Amino acid sequence: MKVLVVGSGGREHALVKSLKKSPLIDSLYALPGNGGIARDAICVPGNAKDIPGVVAFAKSEGIDYVVVAPDDPLVLGMVDALEEAGIPAFGPHKNAAILEGSKVFSKNFMKRHGIPTAAYEVFTDADQALSYLETAPIPTVVKADGLALGKGAIVAMTREEARDAVRTLMCDKVFGSSGDQIVIEEFMEGPEVTVLSFTDGQTVIPMVSSMDHKRAHDGDEGLNTGGMGTVAPNPYYTPEIAERCMNTIFLPTVKAMREEGRPFRGCLYFGLMLTKDGPKVIEYNCRFGDPETQVVLPLLESDLFTVMKACTEGKLAETEVRFAEKHAACVIMASDGYPVSYKKGFPLTIPEDAWDHVYVAGAKEEGGKLVTSGGRVLGVTAVRDTLKEALEAAYALTGRISFENAYYRRDIGARALKAREE
Ligand code: AMP
Ligand code: GLY
């Protein structure tokens, strides 16, 4: 079997490492991959958003199965195009990826089906949004309708911040047409949990829960980033809460998508907030999370490729998905200054025996050396019997990896450790 993973980040490195363990796969490719993924897969130059280019490569190379990892190509319909060319692929079709591609769609969808989420209003006109904000409860959250590199949600603590957010999205169009429509929603409070799930459109199997750390600095200070570290499982996600989420959120979502003629096949990401009124959906994503995947897949004991194919073929109910009863922690090592501005091009030193635990996000090969090429450079993950041990081991690994300008949070998992004592 020849399998291709589309994408180039730490998440894709985790997918590649997990797929590499499958006895069913003979050759593994990544497009475009990166300098670290190149150790584990054959990297092919190209652009992950170039649908005709990816289809042409897959056809010419005789690829048997494609895993489309990032949001953009999924929302643009890459899985549909591959299938039309006779190549099965993991990921939702375009008409189901809209669950992430349009916040207005996903909010209206949840309202239609009684799935718990923050109360909201939709605006297509900046003046109307601004006049609504005159009396709206504060804090509030302003969100671009479309994809915005993970930066389209602005939590506004004051009325002025909320107005600025509206102007940024709708008037300055910093995310282009993604800001043509916006959602203004109720501010929720409570611990956040990510639950990735496998689904074939009928059956839904949640993976082990996880906790992201989105802010750049310790103590959850600083700007929102793509994610500075993760732990799994998430201690706030008790078996009782899991059961409630299954019945009020996961099953109703999958059923309603099917009933609307948009069966979702692939990895459905539930971003949840455990509010005092129960678990509510913050957002859906139509793909694996980054860096959640870097702690979830190392705990997966079943063969990832078998599970993915079962999702594509509608056979998930007959497939075992088993996770280790252990803990995983991932610390992201970034370039200092991320997410605003940072220098790149610095050589990386990674001891050979650490590579099993390294997920490269932003590094490329230059003159036979691996050099930094992005804001988030890599993640290091450790799996141990307890969260405390996993965190100690992940931080010990960061101490053995070096590059100029390296920055990482020192408090990944601190809140999770405290929650365990509560
Ligand atoms: P999103 O891009 O929708 O995942 O939002 C990014 C982050 O903003 C989330 O992880 C939350 O921390 C925060 N957020 C989004 N929506 C809300 C909300 N309604 N209430 C409070 N915080 C929110
Ligand atoms: N870690 C958040 C995301 O993947 O969207």
PDB file of C-alpha atoms in Angstrom, residues 215-385:
ATOM      1  CA  ARG A 215      -1.572  31.427  24.925  1.00  0.00           C
ATOM      2  CA  ALA A 216       2.051  32.258  24.177  1.00  0.00           C
ATOM      3  CA  HIS A 217       3.272  32.777  27.750  1.00  0.00           C
ATOM      4  CA  ASP A 218       3.205  31.091  31.139  1.00  0.00           C
ATOM      5  CA  GLY A 219       0.086  31.576  33.219  1.00  0.00           C
ATOM      6  CA  ASP A 220      -2.026  31.734  30.026  1.00  0.00           C
ATOM      7  CA  GLU A 221      -0.758  35.224  29.308  1.00  0.00           C
ATOM      8  CA  GLY A 222       0.100  36.710  25.933  1.00  0.00           C
ATOM      9  CA  LEU A 223      -1.363  36.254  22.504  1.00  0.00           C
ATOM     10  CA  ASN A 224      -3.284  33.281  21.184  1.00  0.00           C
ATOM     11  CA  THR A 225      -1.062  30.879  19.247  1.00  0.00           C
ATOM     12  CA  GLY A 226      -1.603  27.692  17.304  1.00  0.00           C
ATOM     13  CA  GLY A 227      -0.948  25.882  20.613  1.00  0.00           C
ATOM     14  CA  MET A 228       2.127  25.798  22.894  1.00  0.00           C
ATOM     15  CA  GLY A 229       1.653  22.375  24.432  1.00  0.00           C
ATOM     16  CA  THR A 230      -0.849  19.656  25.234  1.00  0.00           C
ATOM     17  CA  VAL A 231      -1.556  16.913  27.731  1.00  0.00           C
ATOM     18  CA  ALA A 232      -3.761  13.834  27.444  1.00  0.00           C
ATOM     19  CA  PRO A 233      -6.024  12.720  28.961  1.00  0.00           C
ATOM     20  CA  ASN A 234      -7.631  15.947  30.183  1.00  0.00           C
ATOM     21  CA  PRO A 235      -8.288  15.559  33.937  1.00  0.00           C
ATOM     22  CA  TYR A 236     -11.456  17.688  33.792  1.00  0.00           C
ATOM     23  CA  TYR A 237     -13.018  15.210  31.372  1.00  0.00           C
ATOM     24  CA  THR A 238     -14.468  12.681  33.802  1.00  0.00           C
ATOM     25  CA  PRO A 239     -16.342   9.530  32.684  1.00  0.00           C
ATOM     26  CA  GLU A 240     -19.639  11.241  33.662  1.00  0.00           C
ATOM     27  CA  ILE A 241     -18.857  14.280  31.510  1.00  0.00           C
ATOM     28  CA  ALA A 242     -17.746  11.998  28.678  1.00  0.00           C
ATOM     29  CA  GLU A 243     -21.077  10.212  28.756  1.00  0.00           C
ATOM     30  CA  ARG A 244     -22.975  13.481  28.778  1.00  0.00           C
ATOM     31  CA  CYS A 245     -20.941  14.779  25.809  1.00  0.00           C
ATOM     32  CA  MET A 246     -21.597  11.553  23.915  1.00  0.00           C
ATOM     33  CA  ASN A 247     -25.351  11.891  24.366  1.00  0.00           C
ATOM     34  CA  THR A 248     -25.822  15.638  24.029  1.00  0.00           C
ATOM     35  CA  ILE A 249     -23.067  16.546  21.555  1.00  0.00           C
ATOM     36  CA  PHE A 250     -21.168  13.781  19.707  1.00  0.00           C
ATOM     37  CA  LEU A 251     -24.005  11.459  18.673  1.00  0.00           C
ATOM     38  CA  PRO A 252     -26.458  14.297  17.877  1.00  0.00           C
ATOM     39  CA  THR A 253     -23.817  16.045  15.716  1.00  0.00           C
ATOM     40  CA  VAL A 254     -22.990  12.982  13.640  1.00  0.00           C
ATOM     41  CA  LYS A 255     -26.654  11.998  13.292  1.00  0.00           C
ATOM     42  CA  ALA A 256     -27.769  15.483  12.292  1.00  0.00           C
ATOM     43  CA  MET A 257     -24.992  15.849   9.718  1.00  0.00           C
ATOM     44  CA  ARG A 258     -26.040  12.539   8.193  1.00  0.00           C
ATOM     45  CA  GLU A 259     -29.692  13.575   8.184  1.00  0.00           C
ATOM     46  CA  GLU A 260     -28.823  16.859   6.488  1.00  0.00           C
ATOM     47  CA  GLY A 261     -27.155  14.916   3.685  1.00  0.00           C
ATOM     48  CA  ARG A 262     -23.657  15.814   4.855  1.00  0.00           C
ATOM     49  CA  PRO A 263     -22.325  12.612   6.429  1.00  0.00           C
ATOM     50  CA  PHE A 264     -19.046  13.431   8.174  1.00  0.00           C
ATOM     51  CA  ARG A 265     -16.282  10.866   7.633  1.00  0.00           C
ATOM     52  CA  GLY A 266     -12.887  11.477   9.149  1.00  0.00           C
ATOM     53  CA  CYS A 267     -11.680  13.111  12.333  1.00  0.00           C
ATOM     54  CA  LEU A 268     -14.248  15.395  13.920  1.00  0.00           C
ATOM     55  CA  TYR A 269     -12.712  17.747  16.488  1.00  0.00           C
ATOM     56  CA  PHE A 270     -14.932  18.874  19.350  1.00  0.00           C
ATOM     57  CA  GLY A 271     -13.629  21.991  21.141  1.00  0.00           C
ATOM     58  CA  LEU A 272     -15.630  21.956  24.375  1.00  0.00           C
ATOM     59  CA  MET A 273     -16.092  24.185  27.387  1.00  0.00           C
ATOM     60  CA  LEU A 274     -17.283  22.603  30.617  1.00  0.00           C
ATOM     61  CA  THR A 275     -19.569  25.385  31.830  1.00  0.00           C
ATOM     62  CA  LYS A 276     -21.620  25.357  35.021  1.00  0.00           C
ATOM     63  CA  ASP A 277     -24.624  24.606  32.797  1.00  0.00           C
ATOM     64  CA  GLY A 278     -22.894  21.564  31.315  1.00  0.00           C
ATOM     65  CA  PRO A 279     -20.542  20.910  28.396  1.00  0.00           C
ATOM     66  CA  LYS A 280     -20.969  23.234  25.408  1.00  0.00           C
ATOM     67  CA  VAL A 281     -19.351  23.346  21.977  1.00  0.00           C
ATOM     68  CA  ILE A 282     -16.863  26.199  21.446  1.00  0.00           C
ATOM     69  CA  GLU A 283     -16.081  25.049  17.944  1.00  0.00           C
ATOM     70  CA  TYR A 284     -15.969  22.109  15.580  1.00  0.00           C
ATOM     71  CA  ASN A 285     -12.920  21.417  13.454  1.00  0.00           C
ATOM     72  CA  CYS A 286     -13.013  19.036  10.524  1.00  0.00           C
ATOM     73  CA  ARG A 287      -9.569  17.552  11.184  1.00  0.00           C
ATOM     74  CA  PHE A 288      -7.041  16.456  13.774  1.00  0.00           C
ATOM     75  CA  GLY A 289      -5.897  19.228  16.132  1.00  0.00           C
ATOM     76  CA  ASP A 290      -2.379  20.572  16.327  1.00  0.00           C
ATOM     77  CA  PRO A 291      -0.751  19.987  18.844  1.00  0.00           C
ATOM     78  CA  GLU A 292      -3.463  17.683  20.268  1.00  0.00           C
ATOM     79  CA  THR A 293      -2.546  14.955  17.771  1.00  0.00           C
ATOM     80  CA  GLN A 294       0.991  14.889  19.169  1.00  0.00           C
ATOM     81  CA  VAL A 295      -0.360  13.585  22.530  1.00  0.00           C
ATOM     82  CA  VAL A 296      -3.379  11.609  21.315  1.00  0.00           C
ATOM     83  CA  LEU A 297      -1.793   9.384  18.666  1.00  0.00           C
ATOM     84  CA  PRO A 298       1.173   8.284  20.823  1.00  0.00           C
ATOM     85  CA  LEU A 299      -1.477   6.758  23.127  1.00  0.00           C
ATOM     86  CA  LEU A 300      -3.291   4.928  20.309  1.00  0.00           C
ATOM     87  CA  GLU A 301      -2.636   1.200  20.488  1.00  0.00           C
ATOM     88  CA  SER A 302      -4.749   0.166  17.491  1.00  0.00           C
ATOM     89  CA  ASP A 303      -3.472   0.423  13.929  1.00  0.00           C
ATOM     90  CA  LEU A 304      -4.225   3.985  12.777  1.00  0.00           C
ATOM     91  CA  PHE A 305      -4.383   3.051   9.110  1.00  0.00           C
ATOM     92  CA  THR A 306      -6.987   0.334   9.775  1.00  0.00           C
ATOM     93  CA  VAL A 307      -9.106   2.786  11.761  1.00  0.00           C
ATOM     94  CA  MET A 308      -8.831   5.469   9.071  1.00  0.00           C
ATOM     95  CA  LYS A 309      -9.875   3.055   6.342  1.00  0.00           C
ATOM     96  CA  ALA A 310     -12.822   1.937   8.479  1.00  0.00           C
ATOM     97  CA  CYS A 311     -13.949   5.593   8.652  1.00  0.00           C
ATOM     98  CA  THR A 312     -13.725   5.949   4.884  1.00  0.00           C
ATOM     99  CA  GLU A 313     -15.487   2.643   4.209  1.00  0.00           C
ATOM    100  CA  GLY A 314     -18.275   3.017   6.793  1.00  0.00           C
ATOM    101  CA  LYS A 315     -17.032   0.108   8.897  1.00  0.00           C
ATOM    102  CA  LEU A 316     -16.100   1.858  12.125  1.00  0.00           C
ATOM    103  CA  ALA A 317     -18.666  -0.071  14.213  1.00  0.00           C
ATOM    104  CA  GLU A 318     -16.729  -3.296  13.520  1.00  0.00           C
ATOM    105  CA  THR A 319     -13.319  -1.778  14.256  1.00  0.00           C
ATOM    106  CA  GLU A 320     -11.485  -1.716  17.548  1.00  0.00           C
ATOM    107  CA  VAL A 321     -10.024   1.618  18.643  1.00  0.00           C
ATOM    108  CA  ARG A 322      -7.965   1.201  21.785  1.00  0.00           C
ATOM    109  CA  PHE A 323      -5.898   3.722  23.739  1.00  0.00           C
ATOM    110  CA  ALA A 324      -3.209   3.061  26.358  1.00  0.00           C
ATOM    111  CA  GLU A 325      -4.188   3.889  29.943  1.00  0.00           C
ATOM    112  CA  LYS A 326      -1.218   6.237  30.201  1.00  0.00           C
ATOM    113  CA  HIS A 327      -0.479   9.951  30.104  1.00  0.00           C
ATOM    114  CA  ALA A 328       1.135  11.984  27.350  1.00  0.00           C
ATOM    115  CA  ALA A 329       2.604  15.496  27.481  1.00  0.00           C
ATOM    116  CA  CYS A 330       3.833  17.608  24.570  1.00  0.00           C
ATOM    117  CA  VAL A 331       5.894  20.798  24.932  1.00  0.00           C
ATOM    118  CA  ILE A 332       6.179  23.026  21.863  1.00  0.00           C
ATOM    119  CA  MET A 333       9.565  24.632  21.268  1.00  0.00           C
ATOM    120  CA  ALA A 334       9.017  27.827  19.275  1.00  0.00           C
ATOM    121  CA  SER A 335      11.102  30.662  17.889  1.00  0.00           C
ATOM    122  CA  ASP A 336      11.221  33.534  20.373  1.00  0.00           C
ATOM    123  CA  GLY A 337       8.778  36.244  19.257  1.00  0.00           C
ATOM    124  CA  TYR A 338       6.166  33.810  17.889  1.00  0.00           C
ATOM    125  CA  PRO A 339       3.304  34.420  17.088  1.00  0.00           C
ATOM    126  CA  VAL A 340       4.247  37.970  16.025  1.00  0.00           C
ATOM    127  CA  SER A 341       7.713  38.128  14.474  1.00  0.00           C
ATOM    128  CA  TYR A 342      10.694  35.867  14.839  1.00  0.00           C
ATOM    129  CA  LYS A 343      13.979  34.974  13.207  1.00  0.00           C
ATOM    130  CA  LYS A 344      14.533  31.675  11.471  1.00  0.00           C
ATOM    131  CA  GLY A 345      17.329  29.753   9.769  1.00  0.00           C
ATOM    132  CA  PHE A 346      19.050  28.556  12.980  1.00  0.00           C
ATOM    133  CA  PRO A 347      20.552  25.027  13.000  1.00  0.00           C
ATOM    134  CA  LEU A 348      18.868  22.481  15.271  1.00  0.00           C
ATOM    135  CA  THR A 349      20.666  20.044  17.543  1.00  0.00           C
ATOM    136  CA  ILE A 350      18.586  16.964  18.253  1.00  0.00           C
ATOM    137  CA  PRO A 351      20.253  13.857  19.748  1.00  0.00           C
ATOM    138  CA  GLU A 352      19.585  10.743  17.680  1.00  0.00           C
ATOM    139  CA  ASP A 353      17.814   8.907  20.510  1.00  0.00           C
ATOM    140  CA  ALA A 354      15.392  11.834  21.043  1.00  0.00           C
ATOM    141  CA  TRP A 355      13.952  11.651  17.535  1.00  0.00           C
ATOM    142  CA  ASP A 356      11.291   9.097  18.465  1.00  0.00           C
ATOM    143  CA  HIS A 357       9.702  11.793  20.642  1.00  0.00           C
ATOM    144  CA  VAL A 358      10.106  14.771  18.301  1.00  0.00           C
ATOM    145  CA  TYR A 359       7.378  16.146  16.027  1.00  0.00           C
ATOM    146  CA  VAL A 360       8.766  18.756  13.680  1.00  0.00           C
ATOM    147  CA  ALA A 361       6.510  21.661  12.731  1.00  0.00           C
ATOM    148  CA  GLY A 362       8.813  24.305  11.244  1.00  0.00           C
ATOM    149  CA  ALA A 363      12.258  23.118  10.160  1.00  0.00           C
ATOM    150  CA  LYS A 364      13.787  22.473   6.780  1.00  0.00           C
ATOM    151  CA  GLU A 365      16.925  20.899   5.451  1.00  0.00           C
ATOM    152  CA  GLU A 366      19.526  23.339   4.210  1.00  0.00           C
ATOM    153  CA  GLY A 367      22.995  22.282   3.142  1.00  0.00           C
ATOM    154  CA  GLY A 368      22.628  18.896   4.858  1.00  0.00           C
ATOM    155  CA  LYS A 369      21.555  20.543   8.130  1.00  0.00           C
ATOM    156  CA  LEU A 370      18.170  20.966   9.732  1.00  0.00           C
ATOM    157  CA  VAL A 371      17.385  24.652  10.343  1.00  0.00           C
ATOM    158  CA  THR A 372      14.389  26.412  11.861  1.00  0.00           C
ATOM    159  CA  SER A 373      11.846  27.666   9.331  1.00  0.00           C
ATOM    160  CA  GLY A 374       8.750  28.547  11.339  1.00  0.00           C
ATOM    161  CA  GLY A 375       7.282  29.999  14.520  1.00  0.00           C
ATOM    162  CA  ARG A 376       6.458  26.685  16.072  1.00  0.00           C
ATOM    163  CA  VAL A 377       9.597  24.644  15.424  1.00  0.00           C
ATOM    164  CA  LEU A 378       8.886  21.280  17.043  1.00  0.00           C
ATOM    165  CA  GLY A 379       7.075  19.474  19.815  1.00  0.00           C
ATOM    166  CA  VAL A 380       8.507  16.882  22.179  1.00  0.00           C
ATOM    167  CA  THR A 381       6.155  14.279  23.578  1.00  0.00           C
ATOM    168  CA  ALA A 382       6.659  11.855  26.444  1.00  0.00           C
ATOM    169  CA  VAL A 383       4.322   9.034  27.473  1.00  0.00           C
ATOM    170  CA  ARG A 384       4.426   7.754  31.042  1.00  0.00           C
ATOM    171  CA  ASP A 385       2.184   6.126  33.654  1.00  0.00           C
TER     172      ASP A 385
END
